[in-house]
Amino acid sequence: MKKQLEAQPLPIGALFRFGWQLYNEHFSDILWVILWVYLPINLATALLPDGWPLLGGAGATGAQLSANLALLLEIVWGIIAAVGVAAIVEQAVLGERMAWPIALRYGLAKWPAALVVELLGALIILGLTFLLIIPGIIWAFYYAFSLYAVALRNVNGRSALAYSKGLVQGQWWRVCGILLLTSLTGQIVLLVITALLTLIADNPVAEFIINSTADVIASFFTVVTVLFFLNTDYVKQKE
Protein backbone atom coordinates (compact mmCIF):
# COMPACT_ATOMS: atom_id res chain seq x y z
CA MET A 1 0.00 0.00 0.00
CA LYS A 2 2.92 2.37 0.60
CA LYS A 3 3.71 2.41 -3.12
CA GLN A 4 0.16 3.50 -3.89
CA LEU A 5 0.26 6.21 -1.24
CA GLU A 6 3.56 7.66 -2.45
CA ALA A 7 2.80 7.43 -6.17
CA GLN A 8 0.47 10.46 -6.37
CA PRO A 9 -1.99 12.54 -4.32
CA LEU A 10 -5.04 10.32 -3.88
CA PRO A 11 -8.66 11.47 -4.26
CA ILE A 12 -10.96 11.20 -1.28
CA GLY A 13 -12.67 8.09 -2.68
CA ALA A 14 -9.38 6.17 -2.76
CA LEU A 15 -8.52 7.33 0.78
CA PHE A 16 -11.87 6.03 2.04
CA ARG A 17 -11.39 2.75 0.18
CA PHE A 18 -7.91 2.15 1.60
CA GLY A 19 -9.12 3.37 4.99
CA TRP A 20 -11.92 0.83 5.06
CA GLN A 21 -9.50 -1.94 4.09
CA LEU A 22 -7.10 -1.09 6.94
CA TYR A 23 -9.93 -0.50 9.39
CA ASN A 24 -11.30 -3.98 8.75
CA GLU A 25 -7.93 -5.71 8.78
CA HIS A 26 -6.82 -4.09 12.06
CA PHE A 27 -10.21 -3.54 13.68
CA SER A 28 -9.38 -5.52 16.82
CA ASP A 29 -6.29 -3.45 17.65
CA ILE A 30 -8.05 -0.16 16.84
CA LEU A 31 -11.10 -1.20 18.89
CA TRP A 32 -9.10 -1.94 22.04
CA VAL A 33 -7.17 1.33 21.84
CA ILE A 34 -10.44 3.26 21.49
CA LEU A 35 -12.15 1.39 24.32
CA TRP A 36 -9.28 1.77 26.79
CA VAL A 37 -9.14 5.51 26.17
CA TYR A 38 -12.82 6.41 25.96
CA LEU A 39 -14.63 3.92 28.19
CA PRO A 40 -13.71 5.70 31.47
CA ILE A 41 -14.97 9.03 30.12
CA ASN A 42 -18.17 7.51 28.74
CA LEU A 43 -18.79 5.67 32.00
CA ALA A 44 -18.37 8.85 34.04
CA THR A 45 -20.60 10.80 31.66
CA ALA A 46 -23.34 8.19 31.83
CA LEU A 47 -23.31 7.50 35.58
CA LEU A 48 -22.67 10.92 37.12
CA PRO A 49 -25.68 13.23 37.44
CA ASP A 50 -26.27 15.91 34.80
CA GLY A 51 -25.35 18.70 37.19
CA TRP A 52 -22.08 17.63 38.84
CA PRO A 53 -21.89 19.08 42.38
CA LEU A 54 -18.61 20.87 41.67
CA LEU A 55 -19.95 22.36 38.43
CA GLY A 56 -22.91 24.42 39.50
CA GLY A 57 -25.15 21.68 40.86
CA ALA A 58 -28.39 20.58 39.28
CA GLY A 59 -30.15 22.59 36.62
CA ALA A 60 -29.35 23.90 33.15
CA THR A 61 -26.11 25.61 34.18
CA GLY A 62 -24.69 22.53 35.89
CA ALA A 63 -25.74 20.29 33.01
CA GLN A 64 -24.08 22.55 30.44
CA LEU A 65 -20.87 22.78 32.44
CA SER A 66 -20.85 18.99 32.86
CA ALA A 67 -21.29 18.52 29.12
CA ASN A 68 -18.49 21.00 28.40
CA LEU A 69 -16.14 19.23 30.79
CA ALA A 70 -16.94 15.85 29.24
CA LEU A 71 -16.22 17.26 25.78
CA LEU A 72 -12.93 18.78 26.96
CA LEU A 73 -11.87 15.45 28.49
CA GLU A 74 -12.70 13.65 25.23
CA ILE A 75 -10.62 16.10 23.22
CA VAL A 76 -7.61 16.16 25.55
CA TRP A 77 -7.54 12.50 26.54
CA GLY A 78 -8.62 11.40 23.06
CA ILE A 79 -5.22 12.51 21.74
CA ILE A 80 -3.87 9.23 23.12
CA ALA A 81 -6.27 7.27 20.95
CA ALA A 82 -5.52 9.37 17.86
CA VAL A 83 -1.77 8.82 18.25
CA GLY A 84 -2.21 5.11 18.91
CA VAL A 85 -4.45 4.64 15.87
CA ALA A 86 -2.02 6.67 13.73
CA ALA A 87 0.81 4.34 14.74
CA ILE A 88 -1.28 1.26 13.92
CA VAL A 89 -2.16 2.70 10.50
CA GLU A 90 1.38 3.57 9.44
CA GLN A 91 2.69 0.18 10.54
CA ALA A 92 -0.10 -1.44 8.53
CA VAL A 93 0.85 0.64 5.47
CA LEU A 94 4.44 -0.57 5.90
CA GLY A 95 3.21 -4.17 6.03
CA GLU A 96 3.59 -4.65 9.78
CA ARG A 97 1.15 -5.08 12.63
CA MET A 98 1.32 -3.02 15.81
CA ALA A 99 -0.58 -4.79 18.60
CA TRP A 100 -2.95 -2.61 20.59
CA PRO A 101 -1.01 -2.71 23.91
CA ILE A 102 2.06 -1.32 22.13
CA ALA A 103 -0.05 1.29 20.32
CA LEU A 104 -1.68 2.34 23.59
CA ARG A 105 1.67 2.72 25.34
CA TYR A 106 2.96 4.64 22.34
CA GLY A 107 -0.02 7.00 22.54
CA LEU A 108 0.57 7.55 26.25
CA ALA A 109 4.26 8.26 25.69
CA LYS A 110 3.53 10.80 22.93
CA TRP A 111 0.57 12.39 24.73
CA PRO A 112 2.44 15.24 26.53
CA ALA A 113 4.22 16.41 23.38
CA ALA A 114 1.08 16.06 21.27
CA LEU A 115 -0.99 18.00 23.81
CA VAL A 116 1.55 20.85 23.85
CA VAL A 117 1.48 21.07 20.05
CA GLU A 118 -2.33 21.04 19.94
CA LEU A 119 -2.51 23.81 22.55
CA LEU A 120 0.18 25.86 20.82
CA GLY A 121 -1.56 25.55 17.47
CA ALA A 122 -4.93 26.40 19.02
CA LEU A 123 -3.52 29.55 20.64
CA ILE A 124 -1.99 30.75 17.36
CA ILE A 125 -5.20 30.05 15.44
CA LEU A 126 -7.29 31.74 18.13
CA GLY A 127 -5.06 34.82 18.06
CA LEU A 128 -5.29 35.06 14.27
CA THR A 129 -9.06 34.58 14.43
CA PHE A 130 -9.39 37.48 16.86
CA LEU A 131 -7.47 39.68 14.44
CA LEU A 132 -9.26 38.55 11.29
CA ILE A 133 -11.46 35.49 10.68
CA ILE A 134 -9.89 34.46 7.36
CA PRO A 135 -6.27 34.12 8.58
CA GLY A 136 -7.50 31.96 11.47
CA ILE A 137 -9.23 29.60 9.03
CA ILE A 138 -6.22 29.49 6.72
CA TRP A 139 -3.76 28.62 9.50
CA ALA A 140 -6.14 26.08 11.02
CA PHE A 141 -5.68 23.98 7.89
CA TYR A 142 -1.95 24.70 7.74
CA TYR A 143 -1.71 23.09 11.19
CA ALA A 144 -4.15 20.27 10.45
CA PHE A 145 -1.41 17.62 10.32
CA SER A 146 0.57 18.76 13.37
CA LEU A 147 -0.76 16.01 15.65
CA TYR A 148 0.31 13.31 13.20
CA ALA A 149 3.68 14.98 12.71
CA VAL A 150 4.26 14.51 16.45
CA ALA A 151 2.88 10.97 16.37
CA LEU A 152 4.74 9.67 13.33
CA ARG A 153 7.61 12.01 12.44
CA ASN A 154 9.30 12.55 15.82
CA VAL A 155 8.99 16.34 15.80
CA ASN A 156 7.64 18.46 18.64
CA GLY A 157 6.52 22.00 19.44
CA ARG A 158 6.86 24.59 16.71
CA SER A 159 8.74 22.08 14.56
CA ALA A 160 5.58 19.97 14.33
CA LEU A 161 3.54 23.02 13.33
CA ALA A 162 6.14 23.92 10.70
CA TYR A 163 6.17 20.32 9.43
CA SER A 164 2.41 20.41 8.97
CA LYS A 165 2.53 23.79 7.25
CA GLY A 166 5.19 22.49 4.88
CA LEU A 167 2.94 19.61 3.83
CA VAL A 168 -0.07 21.84 3.22
CA GLN A 169 1.74 24.62 1.33
CA GLY A 170 0.98 24.50 -2.37
CA GLN A 171 -2.18 22.42 -1.91
CA TRP A 172 -4.19 24.29 0.72
CA TRP A 173 -7.47 23.98 -1.15
CA ARG A 174 -7.04 20.22 -1.64
CA VAL A 175 -6.26 19.69 2.04
CA CYS A 176 -9.15 21.92 3.07
CA GLY A 177 -11.61 20.12 0.77
CA ILE A 178 -10.65 16.58 1.76
CA LEU A 179 -10.55 17.30 5.49
CA LEU A 180 -13.90 19.12 5.38
CA LEU A 181 -15.55 16.32 3.39
CA THR A 182 -14.12 13.68 5.72
CA SER A 183 -15.29 15.59 8.80
CA LEU A 184 -18.74 16.30 7.35
CA THR A 185 -19.22 12.67 6.34
CA GLY A 186 -18.19 11.54 9.81
CA GLN A 187 -20.55 13.97 11.52
CA ILE A 188 -23.51 12.89 9.38
CA VAL A 189 -22.83 9.19 9.97
CA LEU A 190 -22.46 9.68 13.73
CA LEU A 191 -25.59 11.84 13.98
CA VAL A 192 -27.69 9.29 12.13
CA ILE A 193 -26.40 6.30 14.10
CA THR A 194 -26.64 7.97 17.52
CA ALA A 195 -30.13 9.27 16.72
CA LEU A 196 -31.30 5.77 15.76
CA LEU A 197 -29.74 4.21 18.85
CA THR A 198 -31.30 6.87 21.08
CA LEU A 199 -34.74 5.95 19.71
CA ILE A 200 -34.21 2.37 20.90
CA ALA A 201 -33.36 3.32 24.49
CA ASP A 202 -32.65 6.46 26.49
CA ASN A 203 -31.09 5.77 29.89
CA PRO A 204 -27.59 5.89 31.45
CA VAL A 205 -26.66 2.41 30.23
CA ALA A 206 -27.88 3.21 26.72
CA GLU A 207 -25.98 6.50 26.79
CA PHE A 208 -22.79 4.66 27.71
CA ILE A 209 -23.26 2.18 24.87
CA ILE A 210 -24.17 4.89 22.34
CA ASN A 211 -21.19 7.08 23.19
CA SER A 212 -18.80 4.12 23.06
CA THR A 213 -20.23 2.98 19.73
CA ALA A 214 -19.84 6.49 18.34
CA ASP A 215 -16.18 6.58 19.41
CA VAL A 216 -15.48 3.27 17.66
CA ILE A 217 -17.18 4.46 14.45
CA ALA A 218 -15.35 7.80 14.59
CA SER A 219 -12.04 5.93 14.64
CA PHE A 220 -12.64 4.95 10.99
CA PHE A 221 -12.51 8.61 10.01
CA THR A 222 -9.31 8.96 12.04
CA VAL A 223 -7.85 6.15 9.92
CA VAL A 224 -8.83 8.01 6.73
CA THR A 225 -7.25 11.24 8.03
CA VAL A 226 -4.02 9.43 8.95
CA LEU A 227 -3.88 7.93 5.45
CA PHE A 228 -4.36 11.42 4.00
CA PHE A 229 -1.42 12.65 6.10
CA LEU A 230 0.75 9.72 4.99
CA ASN A 231 -0.20 10.17 1.33
CA THR A 232 0.64 13.88 1.48
CA ASP A 233 3.88 13.23 3.37
CA TYR A 234 5.09 10.38 1.14
CA VAL A 235 4.42 12.36 -2.05
CA LYS A 236 6.23 15.43 -0.67
CA GLN A 237 9.22 13.30 0.36
CA LYS A 238 9.37 11.70 -3.07
CA GLU A 239 9.27 15.08 -4.76
PDB file of C-alpha atoms in Angstrom:
ATOM      1  CA  MET A   1       0.000   0.000   0.000  1.00  0.00           C
ATOM      2  CA  LYS A   2       2.917   2.368   0.602  1.00  0.00           C
ATOM      3  CA  LYS A   3       3.711   2.411  -3.124  1.00  0.00           C
ATOM      4  CA  GLN A   4       0.164   3.500  -3.888  1.00  0.00           C
ATOM      5  CA  LEU A   5       0.261   6.212  -1.243  1.00  0.00           C
ATOM      6  CA  GLU A   6       3.558   7.663  -2.451  1.00  0.00           C
ATOM      7  CA  ALA A   7       2.796   7.431  -6.174  1.00  0.00           C
ATOM      8  CA  GLN A   8       0.473  10.457  -6.370  1.00  0.00           C
ATOM      9  CA  PRO A   9      -1.991  12.539  -4.322  1.00  0.00           C
ATOM     10  CA  LEU A  10      -5.044  10.323  -3.881  1.00  0.00           C
ATOM     11  CA  PRO A  11      -8.660  11.468  -4.260  1.00  0.00           C
ATOM     12  CA  ILE A  12     -10.958  11.202  -1.277  1.00  0.00           C
ATOM     13  CA  GLY A  13     -12.665   8.093  -2.684  1.00  0.00           C
ATOM     14  CA  ALA A  14      -9.378   6.173  -2.756  1.00  0.00           C
ATOM     15  CA  LEU A  15      -8.524   7.331   0.776  1.00  0.00           C
ATOM     16  CA  PHE A  16     -11.874   6.032   2.041  1.00  0.00           C
ATOM     17  CA  ARG A  17     -11.391   2.746   0.182  1.00  0.00           C
ATOM     18  CA  PHE A  18      -7.905   2.153   1.601  1.00  0.00           C
ATOM     19  CA  GLY A  19      -9.118   3.370   4.993  1.00  0.00           C
ATOM     20  CA  TRP A  20     -11.921   0.827   5.056  1.00  0.00           C
ATOM     21  CA  GLN A  21      -9.500  -1.937   4.095  1.00  0.00           C
ATOM     22  CA  LEU A  22      -7.103  -1.093   6.942  1.00  0.00           C
ATOM     23  CA  TYR A  23      -9.931  -0.498   9.393  1.00  0.00           C
ATOM     24  CA  ASN A  24     -11.301  -3.983   8.751  1.00  0.00           C
ATOM     25  CA  GLU A  25      -7.926  -5.714   8.785  1.00  0.00           C
ATOM     26  CA  HIS A  26      -6.821  -4.091  12.061  1.00  0.00           C
ATOM     27  CA  PHE A  27     -10.208  -3.543  13.676  1.00  0.00           C
ATOM     28  CA  SER A  28      -9.384  -5.518  16.819  1.00  0.00           C
ATOM     29  CA  ASP A  29      -6.291  -3.453  17.653  1.00  0.00           C
ATOM     30  CA  ILE A  30      -8.053  -0.157  16.843  1.00  0.00           C
ATOM     31  CA  LEU A  31     -11.095  -1.198  18.888  1.00  0.00           C
ATOM     32  CA  TRP A  32      -9.096  -1.941  22.035  1.00  0.00           C
ATOM     33  CA  VAL A  33      -7.171   1.331  21.836  1.00  0.00           C
ATOM     34  CA  ILE A  34     -10.436   3.259  21.493  1.00  0.00           C
ATOM     35  CA  LEU A  35     -12.152   1.385  24.322  1.00  0.00           C
ATOM     36  CA  TRP A  36      -9.277   1.769  26.786  1.00  0.00           C
ATOM     37  CA  VAL A  37      -9.140   5.510  26.165  1.00  0.00           C
ATOM     38  CA  TYR A  38     -12.822   6.406  25.955  1.00  0.00           C
ATOM     39  CA  LEU A  39     -14.630   3.921  28.194  1.00  0.00           C
ATOM     40  CA  PRO A  40     -13.707   5.699  31.472  1.00  0.00           C
ATOM     41  CA  ILE A  41     -14.967   9.030  30.119  1.00  0.00           C
ATOM     42  CA  ASN A  42     -18.167   7.506  28.744  1.00  0.00           C
ATOM     43  CA  LEU A  43     -18.787   5.668  32.001  1.00  0.00           C
ATOM     44  CA  ALA A  44     -18.368   8.849  34.044  1.00  0.00           C
ATOM     45  CA  THR A  45     -20.605  10.802  31.664  1.00  0.00           C
ATOM     46  CA  ALA A  46     -23.345   8.186  31.831  1.00  0.00           C
ATOM     47  CA  LEU A  47     -23.312   7.504  35.575  1.00  0.00           C
ATOM     48  CA  LEU A  48     -22.675  10.922  37.121  1.00  0.00           C
ATOM     49  CA  PRO A  49     -25.675  13.235  37.437  1.00  0.00           C
ATOM     50  CA  ASP A  50     -26.266  15.911  34.795  1.00  0.00           C
ATOM     51  CA  GLY A  51     -25.353  18.695  37.191  1.00  0.00           C
ATOM     52  CA  TRP A  52     -22.084  17.630  38.837  1.00  0.00           C
ATOM     53  CA  PRO A  53     -21.887  19.079  42.378  1.00  0.00           C
ATOM     54  CA  LEU A  54     -18.613  20.874  41.673  1.00  0.00           C
ATOM     55  CA  LEU A  55     -19.951  22.356  38.431  1.00  0.00           C
ATOM     56  CA  GLY A  56     -22.911  24.421  39.504  1.00  0.00           C
ATOM     57  CA  GLY A  57     -25.148  21.683  40.858  1.00  0.00           C
ATOM     58  CA  ALA A  58     -28.391  20.578  39.279  1.00  0.00           C
ATOM     59  CA  GLY A  59     -30.148  22.592  36.616  1.00  0.00           C
ATOM     60  CA  ALA A  60     -29.346  23.897  33.150  1.00  0.00           C
ATOM     61  CA  THR A  61     -26.107  25.611  34.179  1.00  0.00           C
ATOM     62  CA  GLY A  62     -24.692  22.526  35.893  1.00  0.00           C
ATOM     63  CA  ALA A  63     -25.742  20.286  33.011  1.00  0.00           C
ATOM     64  CA  GLN A  64     -24.080  22.551  30.444  1.00  0.00           C
ATOM     65  CA  LEU A  65     -20.865  22.779  32.443  1.00  0.00           C
ATOM     66  CA  SER A  66     -20.854  18.995  32.857  1.00  0.00           C
ATOM     67  CA  ALA A  67     -21.286  18.519  29.117  1.00  0.00           C
ATOM     68  CA  ASN A  68     -18.493  20.997  28.396  1.00  0.00           C
ATOM     69  CA  LEU A  69     -16.138  19.226  30.794  1.00  0.00           C
ATOM     70  CA  ALA A  70     -16.937  15.850  29.238  1.00  0.00           C
ATOM     71  CA  LEU A  71     -16.221  17.263  25.776  1.00  0.00           C
ATOM     72  CA  LEU A  72     -12.931  18.776  26.961  1.00  0.00           C
ATOM     73  CA  LEU A  73     -11.874  15.449  28.486  1.00  0.00           C
ATOM     74  CA  GLU A  74     -12.705  13.648  25.233  1.00  0.00           C
ATOM     75  CA  ILE A  75     -10.625  16.096  23.219  1.00  0.00           C
ATOM     76  CA  VAL A  76      -7.609  16.163  25.554  1.00  0.00           C
ATOM     77  CA  TRP A  77      -7.538  12.496  26.539  1.00  0.00           C
ATOM     78  CA  GLY A  78      -8.617  11.403  23.060  1.00  0.00           C
ATOM     79  CA  ILE A  79      -5.222  12.513  21.742  1.00  0.00           C
ATOM     80  CA  ILE A  80      -3.868   9.230  23.120  1.00  0.00           C
ATOM     81  CA  ALA A  81      -6.270   7.265  20.950  1.00  0.00           C
ATOM     82  CA  ALA A  82      -5.520   9.370  17.858  1.00  0.00           C
ATOM     83  CA  VAL A  83      -1.769   8.823  18.248  1.00  0.00           C
ATOM     84  CA  GLY A  84      -2.211   5.105  18.909  1.00  0.00           C
ATOM     85  CA  VAL A  85      -4.455   4.640  15.872  1.00  0.00           C
ATOM     86  CA  ALA A  86      -2.021   6.666  13.734  1.00  0.00           C
ATOM     87  CA  ALA A  87       0.813   4.338  14.740  1.00  0.00           C
ATOM     88  CA  ILE A  88      -1.282   1.265  13.917  1.00  0.00           C
ATOM     89  CA  VAL A  89      -2.162   2.697  10.497  1.00  0.00           C
ATOM     90  CA  GLU A  90       1.383   3.566   9.444  1.00  0.00           C
ATOM     91  CA  GLN A  91       2.694   0.180  10.536  1.00  0.00           C
ATOM     92  CA  ALA A  92      -0.099  -1.445   8.531  1.00  0.00           C
ATOM     93  CA  VAL A  93       0.848   0.644   5.474  1.00  0.00           C
ATOM     94  CA  LEU A  94       4.436  -0.570   5.895  1.00  0.00           C
ATOM     95  CA  GLY A  95       3.208  -4.165   6.027  1.00  0.00           C
ATOM     96  CA  GLU A  96       3.593  -4.649   9.775  1.00  0.00           C
ATOM     97  CA  ARG A  97       1.146  -5.083  12.635  1.00  0.00           C
ATOM     98  CA  MET A  98       1.319  -3.022  15.814  1.00  0.00           C
ATOM     99  CA  ALA A  99      -0.581  -4.789  18.602  1.00  0.00           C
ATOM    100  CA  TRP A 100      -2.946  -2.613  20.589  1.00  0.00           C
ATOM    101  CA  PRO A 101      -1.005  -2.713  23.915  1.00  0.00           C
ATOM    102  CA  ILE A 102       2.057  -1.319  22.128  1.00  0.00           C
ATOM    103  CA  ALA A 103      -0.054   1.293  20.320  1.00  0.00           C
ATOM    104  CA  LEU A 104      -1.682   2.335  23.592  1.00  0.00           C
ATOM    105  CA  ARG A 105       1.674   2.719  25.340  1.00  0.00           C
ATOM    106  CA  TYR A 106       2.956   4.639  22.339  1.00  0.00           C
ATOM    107  CA  GLY A 107      -0.020   7.002  22.543  1.00  0.00           C
ATOM    108  CA  LEU A 108       0.567   7.551  26.254  1.00  0.00           C
ATOM    109  CA  ALA A 109       4.264   8.263  25.687  1.00  0.00           C
ATOM    110  CA  LYS A 110       3.530  10.800  22.932  1.00  0.00           C
ATOM    111  CA  TRP A 111       0.571  12.392  24.730  1.00  0.00           C
ATOM    112  CA  PRO A 112       2.436  15.239  26.534  1.00  0.00           C
ATOM    113  CA  ALA A 113       4.220  16.410  23.377  1.00  0.00           C
ATOM    114  CA  ALA A 114       1.081  16.061  21.270  1.00  0.00           C
ATOM    115  CA  LEU A 115      -0.986  17.995  23.810  1.00  0.00           C
ATOM    116  CA  VAL A 116       1.551  20.846  23.848  1.00  0.00           C
ATOM    117  CA  VAL A 117       1.483  21.070  20.045  1.00  0.00           C
ATOM    118  CA  GLU A 118      -2.328  21.040  19.938  1.00  0.00           C
ATOM    119  CA  LEU A 119      -2.513  23.808  22.554  1.00  0.00           C
ATOM    120  CA  LEU A 120       0.177  25.864  20.817  1.00  0.00           C
ATOM    121  CA  GLY A 121      -1.564  25.554  17.472  1.00  0.00           C
ATOM    122  CA  ALA A 122      -4.934  26.404  19.020  1.00  0.00           C
ATOM    123  CA  LEU A 123      -3.517  29.552  20.645  1.00  0.00           C
ATOM    124  CA  ILE A 124      -1.993  30.746  17.364  1.00  0.00           C
ATOM    125  CA  ILE A 125      -5.199  30.054  15.444  1.00  0.00           C
ATOM    126  CA  LEU A 126      -7.290  31.739  18.132  1.00  0.00           C
ATOM    127  CA  GLY A 127      -5.057  34.816  18.060  1.00  0.00           C
ATOM    128  CA  LEU A 128      -5.294  35.056  14.269  1.00  0.00           C
ATOM    129  CA  THR A 129      -9.062  34.581  14.428  1.00  0.00           C
ATOM    130  CA  PHE A 130      -9.391  37.483  16.861  1.00  0.00           C
ATOM    131  CA  LEU A 131      -7.474  39.685  14.437  1.00  0.00           C
ATOM    132  CA  LEU A 132      -9.264  38.548  11.285  1.00  0.00           C
ATOM    133  CA  ILE A 133     -11.455  35.490  10.684  1.00  0.00           C
ATOM    134  CA  ILE A 134      -9.895  34.461   7.356  1.00  0.00           C
ATOM    135  CA  PRO A 135      -6.270  34.117   8.583  1.00  0.00           C
ATOM    136  CA  GLY A 136      -7.504  31.962  11.466  1.00  0.00           C
ATOM    137  CA  ILE A 137      -9.232  29.600   9.030  1.00  0.00           C
ATOM    138  CA  ILE A 138      -6.216  29.489   6.721  1.00  0.00           C
ATOM    139  CA  TRP A 139      -3.762  28.622   9.500  1.00  0.00           C
ATOM    140  CA  ALA A 140      -6.139  26.083  11.020  1.00  0.00           C
ATOM    141  CA  PHE A 141      -5.682  23.982   7.885  1.00  0.00           C
ATOM    142  CA  TYR A 142      -1.950  24.703   7.737  1.00  0.00           C
ATOM    143  CA  TYR A 143      -1.706  23.092  11.189  1.00  0.00           C
ATOM    144  CA  ALA A 144      -4.154  20.273  10.453  1.00  0.00           C
ATOM    145  CA  PHE A 145      -1.414  17.617  10.322  1.00  0.00           C
ATOM    146  CA  SER A 146       0.572  18.759  13.369  1.00  0.00           C
ATOM    147  CA  LEU A 147      -0.760  16.006  15.650  1.00  0.00           C
ATOM    148  CA  TYR A 148       0.308  13.306  13.201  1.00  0.00           C
ATOM    149  CA  ALA A 149       3.682  14.981  12.714  1.00  0.00           C
ATOM    150  CA  VAL A 150       4.260  14.509  16.447  1.00  0.00           C
ATOM    151  CA  ALA A 151       2.880  10.972  16.372  1.00  0.00           C
ATOM    152  CA  LEU A 152       4.736   9.673  13.328  1.00  0.00           C
ATOM    153  CA  ARG A 153       7.614  12.008  12.445  1.00  0.00           C
ATOM    154  CA  ASN A 154       9.303  12.550  15.815  1.00  0.00           C
ATOM    155  CA  VAL A 155       8.987  16.342  15.799  1.00  0.00           C
ATOM    156  CA  ASN A 156       7.638  18.463  18.644  1.00  0.00           C
ATOM    157  CA  GLY A 157       6.524  21.999  19.435  1.00  0.00           C
ATOM    158  CA  ARG A 158       6.860  24.590  16.712  1.00  0.00           C
ATOM    159  CA  SER A 159       8.743  22.084  14.558  1.00  0.00           C
ATOM    160  CA  ALA A 160       5.580  19.967  14.330  1.00  0.00           C
ATOM    161  CA  LEU A 161       3.541  23.016  13.330  1.00  0.00           C
ATOM    162  CA  ALA A 162       6.141  23.921  10.700  1.00  0.00           C
ATOM    163  CA  TYR A 163       6.173  20.324   9.428  1.00  0.00           C
ATOM    164  CA  SER A 164       2.405  20.406   8.975  1.00  0.00           C
ATOM    165  CA  LYS A 165       2.525  23.793   7.250  1.00  0.00           C
ATOM    166  CA  GLY A 166       5.194  22.493   4.883  1.00  0.00           C
ATOM    167  CA  LEU A 167       2.941  19.613   3.828  1.00  0.00           C
ATOM    168  CA  VAL A 168      -0.066  21.843   3.223  1.00  0.00           C
ATOM    169  CA  GLN A 169       1.744  24.620   1.332  1.00  0.00           C
ATOM    170  CA  GLY A 170       0.976  24.499  -2.370  1.00  0.00           C
ATOM    171  CA  GLN A 171      -2.176  22.423  -1.909  1.00  0.00           C
ATOM    172  CA  TRP A 172      -4.187  24.290   0.724  1.00  0.00           C
ATOM    173  CA  TRP A 173      -7.467  23.979  -1.154  1.00  0.00           C
ATOM    174  CA  ARG A 174      -7.037  20.217  -1.641  1.00  0.00           C
ATOM    175  CA  VAL A 175      -6.259  19.687   2.038  1.00  0.00           C
ATOM    176  CA  CYS A 176      -9.151  21.916   3.072  1.00  0.00           C
ATOM    177  CA  GLY A 177     -11.607  20.119   0.774  1.00  0.00           C
ATOM    178  CA  ILE A 178     -10.649  16.575   1.758  1.00  0.00           C
ATOM    179  CA  LEU A 179     -10.551  17.302   5.492  1.00  0.00           C
ATOM    180  CA  LEU A 180     -13.903  19.116   5.381  1.00  0.00           C
ATOM    181  CA  LEU A 181     -15.548  16.318   3.393  1.00  0.00           C
ATOM    182  CA  THR A 182     -14.123  13.676   5.723  1.00  0.00           C
ATOM    183  CA  SER A 183     -15.287  15.590   8.804  1.00  0.00           C
ATOM    184  CA  LEU A 184     -18.736  16.297   7.350  1.00  0.00           C
ATOM    185  CA  THR A 185     -19.223  12.666   6.338  1.00  0.00           C
ATOM    186  CA  GLY A 186     -18.188  11.539   9.808  1.00  0.00           C
ATOM    187  CA  GLN A 187     -20.547  13.974  11.523  1.00  0.00           C
ATOM    188  CA  ILE A 188     -23.509  12.892   9.384  1.00  0.00           C
ATOM    189  CA  VAL A 189     -22.828   9.187   9.972  1.00  0.00           C
ATOM    190  CA  LEU A 190     -22.458   9.683  13.727  1.00  0.00           C
ATOM    191  CA  LEU A 191     -25.587  11.845  13.979  1.00  0.00           C
ATOM    192  CA  VAL A 192     -27.691   9.285  12.128  1.00  0.00           C
ATOM    193  CA  ILE A 193     -26.404   6.302  14.099  1.00  0.00           C
ATOM    194  CA  THR A 194     -26.641   7.974  17.522  1.00  0.00           C
ATOM    195  CA  ALA A 195     -30.133   9.267  16.718  1.00  0.00           C
ATOM    196  CA  LEU A 196     -31.297   5.770  15.762  1.00  0.00           C
ATOM    197  CA  LEU A 197     -29.738   4.209  18.851  1.00  0.00           C
ATOM    198  CA  THR A 198     -31.304   6.866  21.085  1.00  0.00           C
ATOM    199  CA  LEU A 199     -34.736   5.950  19.709  1.00  0.00           C
ATOM    200  CA  ILE A 200     -34.212   2.372  20.900  1.00  0.00           C
ATOM    201  CA  ALA A 201     -33.365   3.322  24.492  1.00  0.00           C
ATOM    202  CA  ASP A 202     -32.648   6.456  26.491  1.00  0.00           C
ATOM    203  CA  ASN A 203     -31.090   5.774  29.890  1.00  0.00           C
ATOM    204  CA  PRO A 204     -27.586   5.891  31.445  1.00  0.00           C
ATOM    205  CA  VAL A 205     -26.660   2.411  30.229  1.00  0.00           C
ATOM    206  CA  ALA A 206     -27.883   3.208  26.724  1.00  0.00           C
ATOM    207  CA  GLU A 207     -25.981   6.504  26.793  1.00  0.00           C
ATOM    208  CA  PHE A 208     -22.785   4.659  27.708  1.00  0.00           C
ATOM    209  CA  ILE A 209     -23.263   2.178  24.865  1.00  0.00           C
ATOM    210  CA  ILE A 210     -24.175   4.886  22.344  1.00  0.00           C
ATOM    211  CA  ASN A 211     -21.187   7.081  23.188  1.00  0.00           C
ATOM    212  CA  SER A 212     -18.799   4.124  23.061  1.00  0.00           C
ATOM    213  CA  THR A 213     -20.230   2.982  19.729  1.00  0.00           C
ATOM    214  CA  ALA A 214     -19.836   6.495  18.335  1.00  0.00           C
ATOM    215  CA  ASP A 215     -16.178   6.582  19.411  1.00  0.00           C
ATOM    216  CA  VAL A 216     -15.476   3.271  17.658  1.00  0.00           C
ATOM    217  CA  ILE A 217     -17.185   4.461  14.454  1.00  0.00           C
ATOM    218  CA  ALA A 218     -15.354   7.802  14.587  1.00  0.00           C
ATOM    219  CA  SER A 219     -12.040   5.933  14.642  1.00  0.00           C
ATOM    220  CA  PHE A 220     -12.637   4.949  10.995  1.00  0.00           C
ATOM    221  CA  PHE A 221     -12.511   8.611  10.010  1.00  0.00           C
ATOM    222  CA  THR A 222      -9.314   8.957  12.043  1.00  0.00           C
ATOM    223  CA  VAL A 223      -7.855   6.151   9.922  1.00  0.00           C
ATOM    224  CA  VAL A 224      -8.825   8.009   6.732  1.00  0.00           C
ATOM    225  CA  THR A 225      -7.253  11.236   8.026  1.00  0.00           C
ATOM    226  CA  VAL A 226      -4.021   9.433   8.945  1.00  0.00           C
ATOM    227  CA  LEU A 227      -3.883   7.928   5.451  1.00  0.00           C
ATOM    228  CA  PHE A 228      -4.357  11.415   4.005  1.00  0.00           C
ATOM    229  CA  PHE A 229      -1.425  12.647   6.099  1.00  0.00           C
ATOM    230  CA  LEU A 230       0.747   9.723   4.989  1.00  0.00           C
ATOM    231  CA  ASN A 231      -0.198  10.166   1.327  1.00  0.00           C
ATOM    232  CA  THR A 232       0.645  13.878   1.485  1.00  0.00           C
ATOM    233  CA  ASP A 233       3.884  13.231   3.366  1.00  0.00           C
ATOM    234  CA  TYR A 234       5.085  10.384   1.137  1.00  0.00           C
ATOM    235  CA  VAL A 235       4.420  12.363  -2.051  1.00  0.00           C
ATOM    236  CA  LYS A 236       6.230  15.427  -0.667  1.00  0.00           C
ATOM    237  CA  GLN A 237       9.220  13.303   0.361  1.00  0.00           C
ATOM    238  CA  LYS A 238       9.367  11.697  -3.066  1.00  0.00           C
ATOM    239  CA  GLU A 239       9.270  15.084  -4.765  1.00  0.00           C
TER     240      GLU A 239
END
